[in-house]
Short mmCIF file of C-alpha atoms in Angstrom, two decimals:
data_model
loop_
_atom_site.label_atom_id
_atom_site.label_comp_id
_atom_site.label_asym_id
_atom_site.label_seq_id
_atom_site.Cartn_x
_atom_site.Cartn_y
_atom_site.Cartn_z
CA MET A 1 0.00 0.00 0.00
CA LEU A 2 2.78 2.36 1.09
CA SER A 3 4.96 1.46 -1.89
CA LYS A 4 1.99 2.06 -4.17
CA THR A 5 1.54 5.51 -2.63
CA PHE A 6 5.23 6.28 -3.13
CA GLU A 7 5.00 5.02 -6.67
CA GLY A 8 2.01 7.27 -7.24
CA ILE A 9 3.86 10.28 -5.82
CA THR A 10 6.91 9.52 -7.97
CA VAL A 11 4.73 9.36 -11.08
CA LEU A 12 2.99 12.58 -10.02
CA VAL A 13 6.29 14.37 -9.45
CA ARG A 14 7.62 13.20 -12.78
CA TYR A 15 4.34 14.17 -14.43
CA ASN A 16 4.49 17.67 -12.89
CA ARG A 17 8.10 18.03 -13.92
CA THR A 18 7.30 17.18 -17.50
CA MET A 19 4.02 19.10 -17.44
CA LYS A 20 5.73 22.34 -16.41
CA SER A 21 3.86 25.19 -18.05
CA TYR A 22 5.44 26.16 -21.33
CA THR A 23 2.60 28.40 -22.46
CA THR A 24 4.88 31.43 -22.60
CA TYR A 25 7.47 29.56 -24.65
CA THR A 26 7.51 29.91 -28.40
CA ASP A 27 8.05 26.68 -30.32
CA GLU A 28 11.60 27.66 -31.11
CA LYS A 29 12.39 28.54 -27.48
CA LEU A 30 10.85 25.26 -26.39
CA VAL A 31 12.99 23.34 -28.88
CA SER A 32 16.08 25.08 -27.52
CA HIS A 33 14.99 24.10 -23.98
CA ILE A 34 14.43 20.48 -25.02
CA ARG A 35 17.82 20.27 -26.69
CA THR A 36 19.80 21.70 -23.82
CA GLU A 37 17.84 21.12 -20.61
CA GLN A 38 14.82 18.87 -20.53
CA LYS A 39 14.19 16.42 -23.32
CA GLU A 40 10.93 15.27 -21.71
CA ALA A 41 9.47 18.68 -22.55
CA TYR A 42 9.15 17.31 -26.07
CA THR A 43 5.71 16.07 -25.02
CA GLU A 44 4.63 19.73 -25.05
CA ILE A 45 5.55 19.84 -28.73
CA VAL A 46 3.50 16.69 -29.27
CA ARG A 47 0.59 18.29 -27.41
CA ARG A 48 0.77 21.47 -29.48
CA TYR A 49 0.97 19.82 -32.86
CA GLU A 50 -0.70 16.44 -32.68
CA LYS A 51 -4.21 17.52 -33.66
CA LYS A 52 -3.05 19.88 -36.39
CA LEU A 53 -0.68 17.36 -37.90
CA THR A 54 -3.17 14.50 -37.70
CA ARG A 55 -5.76 16.65 -39.49
CA TYR A 56 -3.17 17.57 -42.12
CA ALA A 57 -2.12 13.94 -42.57
CA MET A 58 -5.78 12.95 -42.86
CA TYR A 59 -6.26 15.36 -45.76
CA LEU A 60 -3.33 13.76 -47.52
CA LEU A 61 -3.98 10.12 -46.71
CA HIS A 62 -7.76 9.85 -46.14
CA ASP A 63 -7.23 7.12 -43.54
CA SER A 64 -7.21 7.87 -39.82
CA HIS A 65 -5.08 4.86 -38.81
CA ILE A 66 -2.39 5.56 -41.40
CA ALA A 67 -2.53 9.27 -40.55
CA ASP A 68 -1.96 8.49 -36.85
CA ASP A 69 0.98 6.26 -37.71
CA VAL A 70 2.47 8.90 -39.98
CA VAL A 71 2.12 11.58 -37.29
CA GLN A 72 3.69 9.39 -34.62
CA GLN A 73 6.55 8.48 -36.95
CA SER A 74 6.98 12.16 -37.79
CA PHE A 75 7.21 13.13 -34.12
CA ILE A 76 9.88 10.47 -33.61
CA LYS A 77 11.85 11.66 -36.65
CA ALA A 78 11.52 15.26 -35.53
CA TYR A 79 12.87 14.35 -32.08
CA ILE A 80 15.81 12.40 -33.52
CA ASN A 81 16.70 15.30 -35.83
CA LEU A 82 15.90 18.09 -33.38
CA ASN A 83 19.52 19.25 -33.29
CA GLY A 84 19.34 19.78 -37.04
CA PHE A 85 16.53 22.30 -36.71
CA ASN A 86 17.63 25.91 -37.09
CA ILE A 87 15.85 27.84 -34.31
CA GLN A 88 16.04 31.02 -36.40
CA LYS A 89 13.42 29.42 -38.67
CA SER A 90 9.82 28.38 -38.11
CA PHE A 91 9.43 25.11 -36.20
CA SER A 92 5.87 24.77 -37.48
CA SER A 93 7.01 24.72 -41.13
CA TRP A 94 9.77 22.28 -40.23
CA ILE A 95 7.49 19.72 -38.57
CA TYR A 96 4.82 20.09 -41.25
CA ARG A 97 7.55 19.36 -43.79
CA ILE A 98 8.42 16.14 -41.96
CA VAL A 99 4.77 15.04 -41.99
CA HIS A 100 4.55 15.95 -45.68
CA ASN A 101 7.59 13.77 -46.46
CA GLU A 102 6.30 10.86 -44.39
CA ALA A 103 2.85 11.07 -45.98
CA ILE A 104 4.29 11.23 -49.49
CA ASN A 105 6.42 8.17 -48.72
CA VAL A 106 3.32 6.29 -47.58
CA ILE A 107 1.37 7.40 -50.66
CA LYS A 108 4.18 6.22 -52.92
CA LYS A 109 4.46 2.98 -51.01
CA TYR A 110 0.80 2.05 -51.09
CA LYS A 111 -0.10 3.90 -54.28
CA LYS A 112 -3.31 5.10 -52.71
CA GLU A 113 -3.22 8.41 -54.45
CA VAL A 114 -5.87 9.15 -57.13
CA HIS A 115 -4.27 9.73 -60.53
CA LEU A 116 -3.03 13.24 -61.16
CA PHE A 117 -4.86 15.51 -63.55
CA GLU A 118 -3.01 17.34 -66.30
CA THR A 119 -2.11 20.87 -65.19
CA SER A 120 -3.00 22.30 -68.59
CA ASP A 121 -6.67 21.52 -67.98
CA PHE A 122 -6.99 24.23 -65.36
CA GLU A 123 -5.94 27.37 -67.12
CA SER A 124 -7.84 30.69 -67.44
CA SER A 125 -11.00 32.05 -65.68
CA GLN A 126 -8.99 33.36 -62.74
CA ASP A 127 -11.45 36.12 -61.89
CA VAL A 128 -14.38 33.76 -61.35
CA VAL A 129 -12.76 31.92 -58.50
CA GLU A 130 -11.40 35.02 -56.81
CA ASP A 131 -14.96 35.75 -55.71
CA TYR A 132 -15.01 32.94 -53.20
CA SER A 133 -14.71 34.16 -49.68
CA LYS A 134 -12.41 32.26 -47.39
CA LYS A 135 -15.31 30.88 -45.36
CA GLU A 136 -17.11 29.54 -48.37
CA LEU A 137 -13.86 28.16 -49.59
CA THR A 138 -13.31 26.25 -46.36
CA GLN A 139 -16.67 24.51 -46.72
CA MET A 140 -16.03 23.74 -50.35
CA VAL A 141 -12.58 22.41 -49.61
CA LYS A 142 -13.87 19.95 -47.02
CA SER A 143 -16.38 18.38 -49.39
CA CYS A 144 -14.32 18.35 -52.58
CA LEU A 145 -10.76 17.97 -51.37
CA GLU A 146 -10.61 14.21 -51.53
CA GLN A 147 -11.24 14.21 -55.25
CA MET A 148 -8.43 16.58 -56.04
CA PRO A 149 -4.91 15.56 -57.01
CA ILE A 150 -2.48 16.00 -54.14
CA GLU A 151 -0.34 18.60 -55.91
CA TYR A 152 -3.32 20.97 -55.71
CA SER A 153 -5.15 19.74 -52.62
CA GLU A 154 -2.10 20.03 -50.38
CA PRO A 155 -1.35 23.74 -50.88
CA LEU A 156 -5.06 24.52 -50.67
CA THR A 157 -5.39 22.52 -47.44
CA LEU A 158 -2.46 24.32 -45.90
CA PHE A 159 -3.76 27.71 -46.98
CA SER A 160 -7.49 27.39 -46.30
CA LEU A 161 -7.73 24.86 -43.50
CA GLU A 162 -4.40 25.08 -41.72
CA GLU A 163 -4.29 28.85 -42.29
CA LYS A 164 -0.66 28.90 -43.34
CA SER A 165 0.81 31.85 -45.19
CA TYR A 166 2.24 31.51 -48.71
CA THR A 167 5.75 31.75 -47.25
CA GLU A 168 5.07 28.96 -44.76
CA ILE A 169 3.56 26.77 -47.50
CA SER A 170 6.62 27.52 -49.61
CA ASP A 171 8.84 26.25 -46.77
CA ILE A 172 6.72 23.15 -46.16
CA LEU A 173 6.44 22.11 -49.80
CA ARG A 174 9.84 23.52 -50.80
CA MET A 175 8.60 25.43 -53.81
CA PRO A 176 8.75 29.12 -54.75
CA VAL A 177 6.08 31.40 -53.26
CA SER A 178 4.93 32.23 -56.79
CA SER A 179 4.32 28.52 -57.48
CA VAL A 180 2.33 28.25 -54.24
CA GLY A 181 0.09 31.07 -55.49
CA THR A 182 -0.34 29.41 -58.87
CA ARG A 183 -1.16 26.04 -57.32
CA ILE A 184 -3.72 27.54 -54.95
CA ARG A 185 -5.34 29.50 -57.78
CA ARG A 186 -5.52 26.38 -59.94
CA ALA A 187 -6.77 24.35 -56.99
CA LYS A 188 -9.66 26.79 -56.53
CA GLN A 189 -10.54 26.48 -60.21
CA LEU A 190 -10.35 22.72 -60.04
CA MET A 191 -12.40 22.63 -56.88
CA LYS A 192 -15.08 24.68 -58.56
CA GLN A 193 -15.20 22.20 -61.42
CA ILE A 194 -15.36 19.22 -59.06
CA CYS A 195 -17.99 20.72 -56.79
CA GLN A 196 -20.18 21.80 -59.68
CA ARG A 197 -20.16 18.25 -60.96
CA LYS A 198 -21.71 17.08 -57.68
CA MET B 1 -5.31 8.64 -28.88
CA SER B 2 -3.67 11.94 -27.97
CA LYS B 3 -2.46 10.60 -24.62
CA LYS B 4 -1.34 7.43 -26.31
CA ILE B 5 1.05 9.12 -28.75
CA GLU B 6 2.32 11.49 -26.06
CA ASP B 7 2.94 8.64 -23.62
CA GLN B 8 4.50 6.38 -26.22
CA ILE B 9 6.93 9.06 -27.30
CA LEU B 10 7.78 10.02 -23.70
CA ALA B 11 8.41 6.35 -22.87
CA LYS B 12 10.70 6.02 -25.88
CA ILE B 13 12.61 9.17 -24.91
CA GLU B 14 13.00 8.11 -21.28
CA SER B 15 14.05 4.56 -22.13
CA GLY B 16 16.61 5.88 -24.60
CA GLU B 17 14.96 3.99 -27.45
CA ILE B 18 14.98 7.20 -29.46
CA GLN B 19 17.84 9.65 -29.10
CA MET B 20 18.65 12.97 -30.67
CA LYS B 21 21.44 12.89 -33.21
CA PRO B 22 24.29 15.04 -31.91
CA ARG B 23 24.83 18.59 -33.15
CA TRP B 24 28.15 17.72 -34.81
CA TYR B 25 26.35 15.23 -37.04
CA PHE B 26 24.38 18.06 -38.66
CA VAL B 27 27.35 20.43 -38.71
CA MET B 28 29.37 17.75 -40.48
CA GLY B 29 26.49 17.15 -42.93
CA SER B 30 26.39 20.86 -43.79
CA ALA B 31 30.17 21.00 -44.17
CA LEU B 32 30.16 17.94 -46.44
CA LEU B 33 27.35 19.40 -48.52
CA PHE B 34 29.18 22.69 -48.92
CA GLY B 35 32.51 20.96 -49.57
CA GLY B 36 30.88 18.65 -52.10
CA LEU B 37 29.29 21.56 -53.94
CA VAL B 38 32.56 23.51 -54.05
CA GLY B 39 34.48 20.39 -55.15
CA VAL B 40 32.02 19.52 -57.92
CA SER B 41 31.97 23.16 -59.09
CA ILE B 42 35.78 23.17 -59.33
CA LEU B 43 35.72 19.84 -61.18
CA VAL B 44 33.11 21.09 -63.69
CA MET B 45 35.07 24.31 -64.15
CA PHE B 46 38.28 22.37 -64.79
CA LEU B 47 36.58 20.05 -67.29
CA LEU B 48 35.03 22.97 -69.17
CA ASN B 49 38.45 24.64 -69.18
CA LEU B 50 39.88 21.43 -70.62
CA LEU B 51 37.13 21.36 -73.24
CA ILE B 52 37.84 24.95 -74.29
CA PHE B 53 41.55 24.17 -74.40
CA THR B 54 41.00 21.05 -76.53
CA LEU B 55 38.79 22.92 -78.99
CA ARG B 56 41.25 25.80 -79.14
CA ARG B 57 44.15 23.45 -79.78
CA ASN B 58 42.19 21.36 -82.28
CA PRO B 59 40.02 23.71 -84.33
CA GLN B 60 39.25 20.89 -86.77
CA PHE B 61 36.65 19.69 -84.25
CA LEU B 62 34.74 22.91 -84.82
CA TYR B 63 35.24 23.50 -88.52
CA SER B 64 35.90 20.12 -90.13
CA ASN B 65 33.24 18.43 -92.27
CA LYS B 66 34.62 15.01 -91.44
CA PHE B 67 32.08 13.94 -88.84
CA ASP B 68 33.55 10.44 -88.55
CA GLN B 69 36.85 11.94 -87.52
CA ILE B 70 35.18 14.24 -85.01
CA ILE B 71 33.15 11.41 -83.49
CA THR B 72 36.05 8.98 -83.18
CA GLN B 73 38.78 11.39 -82.13
CA PHE B 74 37.01 13.90 -79.90
CA PRO B 75 37.60 13.25 -76.16
CA TRP B 76 33.92 12.76 -75.34
CA TRP B 77 34.65 11.83 -71.74
CA ILE B 78 35.33 15.51 -70.98
CA PRO B 79 31.83 16.88 -71.80
CA LEU B 80 30.18 13.71 -70.44
CA LEU B 81 31.97 14.03 -67.11
CA ALA B 82 31.16 17.77 -67.04
CA ILE B 83 27.45 17.03 -67.58
CA MET B 84 27.53 14.43 -64.79
CA GLY B 85 29.23 16.99 -62.54
CA ILE B 86 26.54 19.55 -63.36
CA ILE B 87 23.81 17.01 -62.48
CA VAL B 88 25.49 16.32 -59.11
CA ALA B 89 25.83 20.08 -58.52
CA VAL B 90 22.11 20.57 -59.23
CA VAL B 91 21.22 17.82 -56.75
CA LEU B 92 23.43 19.46 -54.12
CA LEU B 93 22.10 22.96 -54.88
CA ARG B 94 18.56 21.65 -54.41
CA LYS B 95 19.39 20.83 -50.79
CA TYR B 96 19.72 24.51 -49.95
CA ASP B 97 16.71 26.59 -48.95
CA PHE B 98 17.54 29.34 -51.44
CA SER B 99 16.97 26.85 -54.27
CA TYR B 100 13.20 26.88 -53.81
CA ARG B 101 12.82 30.40 -52.44
CA ASN B 102 14.17 31.80 -55.69
CA ASN B 103 13.60 30.80 -59.27
CA PHE B 104 15.74 27.68 -59.67
CA LYS B 105 16.14 28.21 -63.42
CA VAL B 106 17.90 31.51 -62.66
CA ILE B 107 20.10 29.82 -60.03
CA PHE B 108 20.96 27.04 -62.48
CA LEU B 109 21.79 29.47 -65.29
CA ALA B 110 23.86 31.59 -62.90
CA PHE B 111 25.78 28.48 -61.85
CA ILE B 112 26.44 27.44 -65.47
CA ALA B 113 27.45 30.99 -66.43
CA SER B 114 29.81 31.18 -63.43
CA VAL B 115 31.61 27.90 -64.19
CA ILE B 116 31.90 28.74 -67.91
CA LEU B 117 33.29 32.19 -67.10
CA ALA B 118 35.72 30.69 -64.59
CA ALA B 119 36.76 28.06 -67.17
CA VAL B 120 37.42 30.75 -69.81
CA ILE B 121 39.48 32.78 -67.31
CA VAL B 122 41.48 29.71 -66.25
CA ASP B 123 42.10 28.76 -69.88
CA ALA B 124 43.15 32.32 -70.76
CA SER B 125 45.55 32.37 -67.83
CA GLY B 126 47.67 29.76 -69.64
CA ILE B 127 47.40 27.23 -66.83
CA ASN B 128 46.80 24.38 -69.29
CA GLU B 129 50.07 25.06 -71.06
CA SER B 130 51.89 25.13 -67.72
CA LEU B 131 50.23 21.93 -66.50
CA SER B 132 50.83 20.10 -69.77
CA ARG B 133 54.54 20.73 -69.40
CA GLY B 134 54.61 20.11 -65.67
CA LYS B 135 53.12 17.60 -63.25
CA MET B 136 50.10 16.76 -65.43
CA LYS B 137 52.12 16.12 -68.58
CA ARG B 138 50.93 12.51 -68.84
CA PHE B 139 47.29 13.51 -68.41
CA TYR B 140 47.51 16.09 -71.19
CA GLN B 141 49.36 13.60 -73.41
CA GLN B 142 46.36 11.28 -73.14
CA ILE B 143 44.01 14.06 -74.21
CA TYR B 144 46.22 14.83 -77.18
CA ALA B 145 46.46 11.17 -78.10
CA THR B 146 42.65 10.79 -78.10
CA SER B 147 42.24 13.92 -80.19
CA GLY B 148 44.69 12.73 -82.85
CA HIS B 149 47.63 14.79 -81.66
CA ASP B 150 50.53 13.31 -79.79
CA VAL B 151 52.52 16.49 -79.41
CA ILE B 152 52.14 18.63 -76.33
CA PRO B 153 52.02 22.36 -77.12
CA GLN B 154 55.21 24.22 -76.48
CA ARG B 155 55.63 27.72 -75.15
CA GLY B 156 54.38 30.22 -77.73
CA ASP B 157 52.52 27.59 -79.80
CA LEU B 158 49.15 29.09 -79.02
CA ARG B 159 50.05 32.55 -80.16
CA ARG B 160 51.39 31.21 -83.45
CA LYS B 161 48.15 29.28 -84.04
#
């Protein structure tokens, strides 16, 4: 009984130590803290990003079990390579990039991806799609996203649903900001075509 | 689920099952990447310099109508190796963040222009003539042999040509 109580206290102390409030810490400051002082604080990173990354992985993979595995694997990879992260840059973009890579590897491995459309099919009529408000776009994205090729759905997901800026998307997908803009514009046009077909 | 991932990762960290790679590992990676890029750039520049030198010494490759002779005698390994070097350089350049933040076509063209310019400058400096008479005499002899010439240029040969 007594040993169980001690065991409980030990767990509680360890829990409190790891659950220290990091609310005032930025991601980058937290990473610096994990690297130099308390590696257990990495759970705070997991807490901050798990839902966002799982949602993002779901949009790419359309399977909750695979998405969970990909996110867990991504957190492990991020931890292993934490010393390679440059704290002058955005941690968010860095960890999203890891999930992107993991998800793409899974897609390639299982060939679950729907076949890609030809890019030349989506030219012109830019003005029509500009009229969509962001809110309307979010609703549209949720219903039509699964039918879109990943090269368009991914930037649109990051922009509309994950609320990332063009620069952040550029860092996650490693493509020029101008290409991000083009992809999102084409994705909106494509989405319009897909949703109208419904 | 949330607790599960958090706990699993914490358990792996505490048990030492997953460990951070040390800082030097990444520093070394960056140094190797940079060193590799510089090394490949120098190699490509040297090969292009060699190509310019060969064409300058053997103008028949540029003006002759005898294609058979050009095909059999031209030292094709020089441009082939240069192209392979350029491919490696592109792969290495792609690893840097600036490669996607800027227009990569511009970066690529700037790289090509830089190595060609450097090759022209090196060739004009007369380093090939010096090397062909010095420590790399044998290497230059092979190039001359493959291009149908077995005589290494002597001092002042270029100006006379």
